Coordinates of C-alpha atoms and ligand atoms in Angstrom, one line a residue:
M1 CA -16.9 44.0 34.9
S2 CA -13.5 45.4 35.9
T3 CA -12.0 45.7 39.4
I4 CA -8.9 47.6 40.6
I5 CA -7.1 46.8 43.8
R6 CA -5.2 50.0 44.8
K7 CA -1.9 50.1 46.5
A8 CA -1.5 46.5 47.6
S9 CA 1.9 45.4 48.7
I10 CA 2.7 42.6 46.2
M11 CA 3.7 39.6 48.3
G12 CA 5.1 42.0 50.9
G13 CA 7.0 44.1 48.4
D14 CA 6.4 47.4 46.8
P15 CA 2.8 48.7 46.5
A16 CA 1.1 48.4 43.1
D17 CA -2.4 48.5 41.6
I18 CA -3.9 45.3 40.2
R19 CA -6.5 45.5 37.5
I20 CA -8.9 42.5 37.0
E21 CA -11.1 41.9 34.0
D22 CA -13.0 38.8 33.0
G23 CA -11.3 36.7 35.8
Q24 CA -7.8 37.6 34.7
I25 CA -5.2 40.1 35.9
V26 CA -4.8 42.5 32.9
A27 CA -2.5 45.1 34.5
V28 CA -0.2 45.5 37.5
G29 CA 1.6 48.8 38.2
V30 CA 0.9 52.5 38.6
N31 CA -1.2 53.6 35.7
V32 CA -3.8 50.9 35.4
G33 CA -6.8 53.2 34.7
G34 CA -10.2 53.3 36.3
A35 CA -12.7 50.5 36.9
D36 CA -16.3 49.6 37.9
V37 CA -15.1 48.6 41.4
E38 CA -12.1 50.0 43.2
I39 CA -10.7 48.6 46.4
D40 CA -8.3 50.5 48.7
A41 CA -5.7 48.0 49.7
S42 CA -3.3 50.4 51.4
G43 CA -1.5 48.5 54.2
L44 CA -2.7 45.1 52.8
I45 CA -0.5 42.4 51.4
A46 CA -1.5 40.8 48.1
L47 CA -0.9 37.0 48.0
P48 CA -1.8 34.6 45.2
G49 CA -4.9 32.7 46.2
L50 CA -4.0 30.1 48.7
V51 CA -4.0 26.4 47.7
D52 CA -4.6 23.7 50.3
L53 CA -3.3 20.2 49.4
H54 CA -5.0 18.6 52.4
T55 CA -8.7 19.3 53.2
H56 CA -11.4 17.1 54.5
L57 CA -14.8 18.3 53.1
R58 CA -16.7 15.3 54.5
E59 CA -19.2 15.2 51.5
P60 CA -20.5 12.7 50.5
G61 CA -21.5 10.9 53.7
G62 CA -20.4 13.3 56.5
E63 CA -22.6 16.3 55.7
S64 CA -23.5 16.9 59.4
S65 CA -19.8 17.9 59.9
E66 CA -19.1 19.7 56.7
T67 CA -20.3 19.9 53.1
I68 CA -18.5 20.9 49.9
L69 CA -20.3 24.2 50.0
S70 CA -19.7 24.9 53.7
G71 CA -16.1 23.9 53.5
S72 CA -15.6 26.0 50.3
R73 CA -16.9 29.0 52.2
A74 CA -14.6 28.3 55.1
A75 CA -11.7 28.0 52.6
A76 CA -12.5 31.3 50.9
A77 CA -12.7 33.0 54.4
G78 CA -9.2 31.7 55.0
G79 CA -7.9 33.2 51.8
F80 CA -8.0 29.9 49.7
T81 CA -8.9 29.7 46.1
A82 CA -8.3 25.9 45.7
V83 CA -8.5 23.0 48.0
H84 CA -7.8 19.3 47.6
A85 CA -10.6 17.2 49.1
M86 CA -9.4 14.1 50.7
A87 CA -10.9 10.7 49.7
N88 CA -12.0 9.3 53.1
T89 CA -15.7 10.1 52.5
S90 CA -18.6 7.7 52.5
P91 CA -18.6 6.3 49.9
V92 CA -14.9 6.6 49.6
A93 CA -13.6 8.5 46.6
D94 CA -12.0 5.5 45.1
N95 CA -13.7 5.6 41.6
A96 CA -14.5 8.0 38.9
N97 CA -18.2 8.5 40.0
V98 CA -17.3 9.8 43.4
V99 CA -14.5 12.1 42.3
D100 CA -16.6 13.6 39.6
Y101 CA -19.4 14.1 42.1
V102 CA -17.1 16.0 44.4
Y103 CA -15.6 18.0 41.5
R104 CA -19.1 19.0 40.2
K105 CA -20.3 20.0 43.7
G106 CA -17.2 22.2 44.0
L107 CA -18.0 23.9 40.7
E108 CA -21.6 24.5 41.9
A109 CA -20.5 26.0 45.1
G110 CA -18.2 28.4 43.2
Y111 CA -16.0 29.7 46.1
V112 CA -12.8 27.7 45.4
E113 CA -11.6 25.2 42.9
V114 CA -12.2 21.8 44.6
R115 CA -9.7 19.2 43.4
P116 CA -10.8 15.7 44.5
V117 CA -8.0 13.4 45.8
G118 CA -8.5 9.8 44.8
A119 CA -8.0 6.9 47.2
V120 CA -4.9 4.7 46.7
T121 CA -6.7 1.5 47.7
H122 CA -10.3 0.3 47.3
N123 CA -12.4 1.5 50.2
L124 CA -9.2 2.6 52.0
A125 CA -8.8 -1.0 53.0
G126 CA -5.2 -1.3 52.0
E127 CA -5.7 -4.5 50.1
S128 CA -6.0 -3.7 46.4
L129 CA -5.4 -0.6 44.3
A130 CA -8.4 1.7 43.7
D131 CA -9.5 2.7 40.1
I132 CA -6.6 5.0 39.8
G133 CA -6.5 5.1 36.0
A134 CA -10.3 5.8 35.8
M135 CA -10.0 8.6 38.3
A136 CA -7.1 10.1 36.4
R137 CA -9.1 10.0 33.1
S138 CA -12.3 11.3 34.7
T139 CA -13.7 14.9 34.4
A140 CA -12.0 15.7 37.7
A141 CA -8.7 14.6 36.2
V142 CA -7.3 13.4 39.5
T143 CA -3.5 13.6 40.0
V144 CA -3.2 13.3 43.8
F145 CA -3.9 9.9 45.4
S146 CA -4.1 9.3 49.1
D147 CA -5.6 6.9 51.7
D148 CA -5.2 9.8 54.1
G149 CA -6.6 8.9 57.5
K150 CA -5.0 5.6 56.9
C151 CA -1.5 4.6 55.8
V152 CA -0.7 2.5 52.8
G153 CA 1.1 0.1 55.0
D154 CA 1.7 -2.7 52.5
S155 CA 5.1 -2.2 50.8
L156 CA 4.1 -4.0 47.6
L157 CA 0.9 -2.0 47.2
M158 CA 2.8 1.2 47.8
R159 CA 5.3 0.2 45.2
R160 CA 2.6 -0.6 42.7
A161 CA 0.8 2.7 43.4
L162 CA 3.9 4.7 42.9
E163 CA 4.7 2.9 39.6
Y164 CA 1.1 3.4 38.4
V165 CA 0.9 7.2 39.0
A166 CA 4.4 7.7 37.6
T167 CA 2.9 6.7 34.2
F168 CA 0.8 9.9 34.0
G169 CA 2.6 12.3 36.3
G170 CA 0.5 11.7 39.4
V171 CA 1.6 11.7 43.0
I172 CA 1.0 9.5 46.0
A173 CA 0.4 11.5 49.2
Q174 CA 1.2 9.2 52.1
H175 CA -0.3 9.4 55.6
A176 CA 2.8 8.0 57.3
Q177 CA 1.7 5.9 60.3
D178 CA 2.9 2.4 60.8
P179 CA -0.4 0.7 61.8
R180 CA 1.2 -2.0 64.0
L181 CA 3.2 0.6 66.0
T182 CA 0.2 2.7 66.7
I183 CA -2.5 0.3 67.7
D184 CA -4.9 2.2 70.1
A185 CA -2.4 5.1 70.1
Q186 CA -3.8 8.3 71.6
M187 CA -1.1 10.9 71.8
N188 CA 2.7 11.4 71.3
E189 CA 4.7 8.7 73.2
G190 CA 6.8 10.4 75.9
A191 CA 6.7 11.8 79.3
M192 CA 3.3 13.4 78.9
S193 CA 1.6 10.2 77.6
A194 CA 3.1 8.3 80.6
E195 CA 1.8 10.9 83.0
L196 CA -1.6 11.0 81.5
G197 CA -1.9 7.2 81.1
L198 CA -2.8 7.5 77.4
A199 CA -1.4 5.0 74.9
G200 CA 1.7 6.4 73.2
W201 CA 2.2 7.1 69.5
P202 CA 6.0 6.7 68.9
R203 CA 7.9 9.0 66.5
V204 CA 9.3 5.9 64.8
A205 CA 5.8 4.9 63.5
E206 CA 5.9 8.0 61.3
E207 CA 9.7 8.1 60.5
A208 CA 10.0 4.5 59.5
I209 CA 7.2 4.7 56.9
I210 CA 8.7 7.9 55.5
A211 CA 12.1 6.3 55.3
R212 CA 10.6 3.2 53.5
D213 CA 8.6 5.4 51.1
V214 CA 11.4 7.7 50.0
L215 CA 13.4 4.6 49.1
L216 CA 10.4 3.2 47.2
A217 CA 10.1 6.6 45.4
E218 CA 13.8 6.4 44.5
Y219 CA 13.5 2.8 43.3
T220 CA 10.4 3.5 41.2
G221 CA 11.4 7.0 40.0
A222 CA 7.9 8.1 41.1
R223 CA 6.8 11.2 43.0
L224 CA 6.0 10.9 46.7
H225 CA 4.3 13.5 48.9
V226 CA 4.5 13.1 52.6
C227 CA 1.4 14.5 54.5
H228 CA 1.6 16.3 57.8
L229 CA 5.0 15.4 59.1
S230 CA 5.3 16.0 62.8
T231 CA 8.7 15.0 64.2
A232 CA 12.3 16.2 64.0
G233 CA 13.3 12.8 62.8
S234 CA 10.9 13.0 59.8
V235 CA 12.4 16.3 58.8
E236 CA 15.9 14.7 58.9
V237 CA 14.7 11.8 56.7
I238 CA 13.2 14.2 54.1
R239 CA 16.3 16.3 54.1
W240 CA 18.4 13.2 53.4
A241 CA 16.1 12.1 50.7
K242 CA 16.2 15.5 48.9
Q243 CA 20.0 15.5 49.1
R244 CA 19.9 12.2 47.2
G245 CA 17.7 13.7 44.6
I246 CA 14.6 11.7 45.4
Q247 CA 11.4 13.2 44.1
V248 CA 9.7 13.8 47.5
T249 CA 7.8 16.8 48.8
A250 CA 6.5 17.2 52.3
E251 CA 3.9 19.2 54.2
A252 CA 3.5 20.5 57.7
T253 CA 0.2 21.6 59.3
P254 CA -0.3 24.9 61.1
H255 CA -1.0 23.1 64.3
H256 CA 2.3 21.2 64.2
L257 CA 4.0 24.6 63.8
L258 CA 2.6 25.8 67.1
L259 CA 1.1 23.3 69.5
T260 CA 2.7 20.7 71.8
D261 CA 1.7 17.5 73.5
D262 CA 1.5 19.0 76.9
L263 CA -1.8 20.6 75.8
A264 CA -3.3 17.1 76.3
Q265 CA -2.9 17.5 80.0
N266 CA -6.6 18.5 80.6
Y267 CA -7.8 15.7 78.3
N268 CA -9.4 18.3 76.0
P269 CA -10.2 16.4 72.8
L270 CA -9.8 19.6 70.7
F271 CA -6.1 18.8 70.9
K272 CA -6.4 15.2 69.8
V273 CA -5.1 15.0 66.2
N274 CA -3.5 12.6 63.8
P275 CA -0.5 12.7 63.8
P276 CA -0.4 13.8 67.4
L277 CA 1.0 17.0 68.7
R278 CA 4.7 16.5 69.6
T279 CA 7.2 18.3 71.7
R280 CA 8.7 21.8 71.6
D281 CA 11.9 20.3 70.0
D282 CA 9.7 18.8 67.2
V283 CA 7.9 22.1 66.7
E284 CA 11.2 23.9 66.4
A285 CA 12.5 21.3 63.9
V286 CA 9.4 21.5 61.8
R287 CA 9.6 25.3 61.7
R288 CA 13.2 25.2 60.6
G289 CA 12.3 22.6 58.0
V290 CA 9.8 24.9 56.5
A291 CA 12.2 27.8 56.6
D292 CA 15.1 26.0 54.9
G293 CA 12.8 24.4 52.3
T294 CA 13.1 20.8 53.5
I295 CA 9.3 21.0 54.1
D296 CA 7.8 22.3 50.9
I297 CA 4.4 23.5 52.0
V298 CA 1.9 24.1 54.8
A299 CA -1.3 22.3 54.4
T300 CA -4.2 22.5 56.8
D301 CA -5.5 19.0 57.3
H302 CA -8.8 20.8 58.0
A303 CA -10.7 18.0 59.7
P304 CA -14.3 19.0 60.8
H305 CA -16.0 16.9 63.4
G306 CA -19.4 17.5 65.0
S307 CA -19.8 17.8 68.8
A308 CA -20.8 14.1 69.2
T309 CA -17.3 13.0 68.3
K310 CA -15.4 15.8 70.1
D311 CA -17.5 16.7 73.1
C312 CA -16.6 13.4 74.8
T313 CA -13.7 11.7 76.6
W314 CA -10.2 11.9 75.0
S315 CA -10.1 8.2 74.2
D316 CA -13.6 8.2 72.5
A317 CA -13.0 11.4 70.5
S318 CA -12.1 11.5 66.8
F319 CA -8.8 12.8 65.7
G320 CA -8.6 16.2 63.9
M321 CA -9.2 19.9 64.1
V322 CA -10.6 22.5 61.7
G323 CA -7.9 24.7 60.1
L324 CA -8.9 26.5 56.9
E325 CA -9.7 29.9 58.5
S326 CA -6.8 30.0 61.0
A327 CA -4.0 28.7 58.7
L328 CA -2.7 31.9 57.4
S329 CA -2.7 33.6 60.8
I330 CA -0.9 30.6 62.4
V331 CA 1.7 30.8 59.6
Q332 CA 2.2 34.5 60.2
H333 CA 2.4 34.0 63.9
A334 CA 4.8 31.0 63.8
L335 CA 7.0 31.8 60.8
V336 CA 6.6 35.4 59.6
D337 CA 6.5 37.3 62.9
T338 CA 9.3 35.1 64.2
G339 CA 11.5 36.2 61.3
L340 CA 11.9 32.7 59.8
I341 CA 10.3 33.5 56.5
G342 CA 8.9 36.5 54.5
W343 CA 5.6 37.0 52.7
A344 CA 7.0 35.8 49.3
D345 CA 7.8 32.6 51.1
V346 CA 4.2 32.4 52.4
A347 CA 3.1 32.7 48.8
R348 CA 5.4 29.9 47.9
I349 CA 4.5 27.4 50.7
M350 CA 0.8 28.1 50.7
S351 CA 0.0 28.8 47.0
T352 CA 2.5 28.2 44.2
T353 CA 4.2 25.1 45.5
P354 CA 1.0 23.2 46.6
A355 CA -0.5 24.2 43.2
R356 CA 2.5 22.6 41.5
I357 CA 2.4 19.4 43.6
G358 CA -1.4 19.1 43.0
S359 CA -1.2 20.1 39.3
V360 CA -3.6 23.0 39.8
D361 CA -3.5 25.3 36.8
G362 CA -3.1 29.1 37.0
Y363 CA -0.5 29.5 39.8
D364 CA 2.8 29.5 37.9
A365 CA 3.3 33.2 37.6
P366 CA 1.1 34.6 40.3
L367 CA 0.0 38.3 40.5
T368 CA 1.3 39.0 37.0
V369 CA -0.4 40.2 33.8
G370 CA -2.2 37.4 32.1
S371 CA -2.6 35.1 35.2
L372 CA -5.9 34.1 36.7
A373 CA -7.2 36.6 39.2
N374 CA -6.8 34.3 42.3
I375 CA -5.9 36.9 44.9
T376 CA -5.9 37.1 48.7
L377 CA -5.5 40.4 50.5
V378 CA -4.4 40.1 54.0
D379 CA -4.0 42.8 56.7
P380 CA -0.9 41.7 58.6
S381 CA -1.3 44.3 61.3
A382 CA -4.8 43.1 62.4
T383 CA -5.3 40.9 65.4
T384 CA -8.1 38.6 66.3
V385 CA -9.0 36.8 69.5
W386 CA -9.7 33.4 68.0
G387 CA -12.9 31.5 68.8
A388 CA -15.6 29.3 67.3
D389 CA -17.6 32.4 66.3
K390 CA -14.9 33.1 63.7
L391 CA -15.7 30.0 61.8
A392 CA -17.8 29.7 58.6
G393 CA -17.8 25.9 58.3
R394 CA -20.3 23.5 60.0
S395 CA -17.9 22.3 62.7
T396 CA -16.2 24.3 65.4
N397 CA -13.5 22.0 66.6
T398 CA -10.7 24.6 66.7
P399 CA -7.9 24.3 69.2
F400 CA -7.0 28.0 68.9
T401 CA -9.9 29.4 71.0
G402 CA -8.8 32.3 73.1
L403 CA -5.5 32.8 71.3
T404 CA -4.8 36.3 69.9
L405 CA -3.7 35.7 66.3
P406 CA -2.2 38.1 63.9
G407 CA -3.4 38.9 60.4
R408 CA -6.8 38.9 58.8
V409 CA -8.0 37.9 55.4
V410 CA -9.8 41.0 54.1
H411 CA -10.6 40.1 50.5
T412 CA -10.4 36.9 48.4
F413 CA -10.9 36.8 44.7
F414 CA -11.4 33.4 43.0
R415 CA -10.9 33.8 39.2
G416 CA -12.0 37.4 39.5
T417 CA -15.1 36.6 41.6
H418 CA -15.1 38.4 44.9
T419 CA -15.7 35.6 47.4
V420 CA -14.7 37.5 50.6
R421 CA -15.3 41.3 50.9
D422 CA -14.1 43.3 53.9
G423 CA -13.7 40.1 55.9
S424 CA -17.2 38.8 55.1
I425 CA -18.1 35.9 52.8
V426 CA -19.9 37.1 49.7
E427 CA -23.2 35.2 49.0
L428 CA -22.9 33.7 45.6
S429 CA -25.8 32.4 43.7
Q430 CA -25.2 28.6 43.9
A431 CA -25.3 27.8 40.2
G432 CA -22.8 28.2 37.4
N433 CA -20.8 31.1 38.8
A434 CA -17.5 29.2 38.7
Ligands
ZN501 ZN1 -3.6 12.3 57.5

């Protein structure tokens, strides 16, 4: 079957038609012929399918909050064609069996490419290395390893992990949180935590681990990726490390590009997240860090939680918020509509660079002839009053309810398969369509 997307603005540039056959882009330009299906994309921007380096799909073990299928659908709705599923499931993805299970379930769902992330340490316990080699050699061919949710605090283990993954081109994605400095921490340490009487989470707990880890990356010659950095100081450490030529990449989440710690003032647990929301100065520094390339990518840290762990007091609530479906709109709102970056930069920070860091094939020369037809068509002039009713996943813990957000994902194609059509998720038969 052939499909033609008519008059899409290619990454915000000139309009062109895109012809898709057998999952590939076979023509881009003005005379691309006719097709079985034609889509009028006038006014829409064509982006390469988005790639998330940091998603929690909760399966196995947390299916009441999210499943690989429900999370894949949410991802497609948000314009994603690949997601990296974090390892903090139950059982933990610290061996080949679990990562292959996640990988296979992703294929069965068929909405996005699900790339399992392997744990760095057994059972995320921080005591001994997980079966990193076996996961790398598995069918899932894991290249990204992370204890996300927990920090690899032990310096020697971190060194060994970096040395190990360097042998096959893998990367350690660190959740930078000094455990001793954040015992019982509930929110950013500062004036607001003092006013609210909540235990503070100092910036230095993040910055000190990042500083240690970039030096370990330099010493070992390995690749380090820093998850969800949240402070102005963290941006400075990454900037310094890059100037020294250290192989480090960094991500920021959409919520750390927008929200601040004063939102905790009503003790609404929807704003409780790890790392915590920081101050306006931090948000500005993180935005500038993305704009000047110090921060390489935006990753969602999509963290679904059921009402039992969110509809409770702040201190009892789990950390995290869902983010797959709102990510592109938040990036447009915080970075594009503010003039800090353009749409080609959005393609870079949300698709091609995360694909490169995560070794996802097919994103090197996006939207060109011969590339996989992973395409997201977004209407930048649309606006949406955000709310839980906009969400396709199993959990509704979004902090953006009531906010008017710009932009809307109108179509998503995953390897030529139409996964979102006119803003609605396409029902795929759940076998073998990927
Ligand atoms: Zn994390």
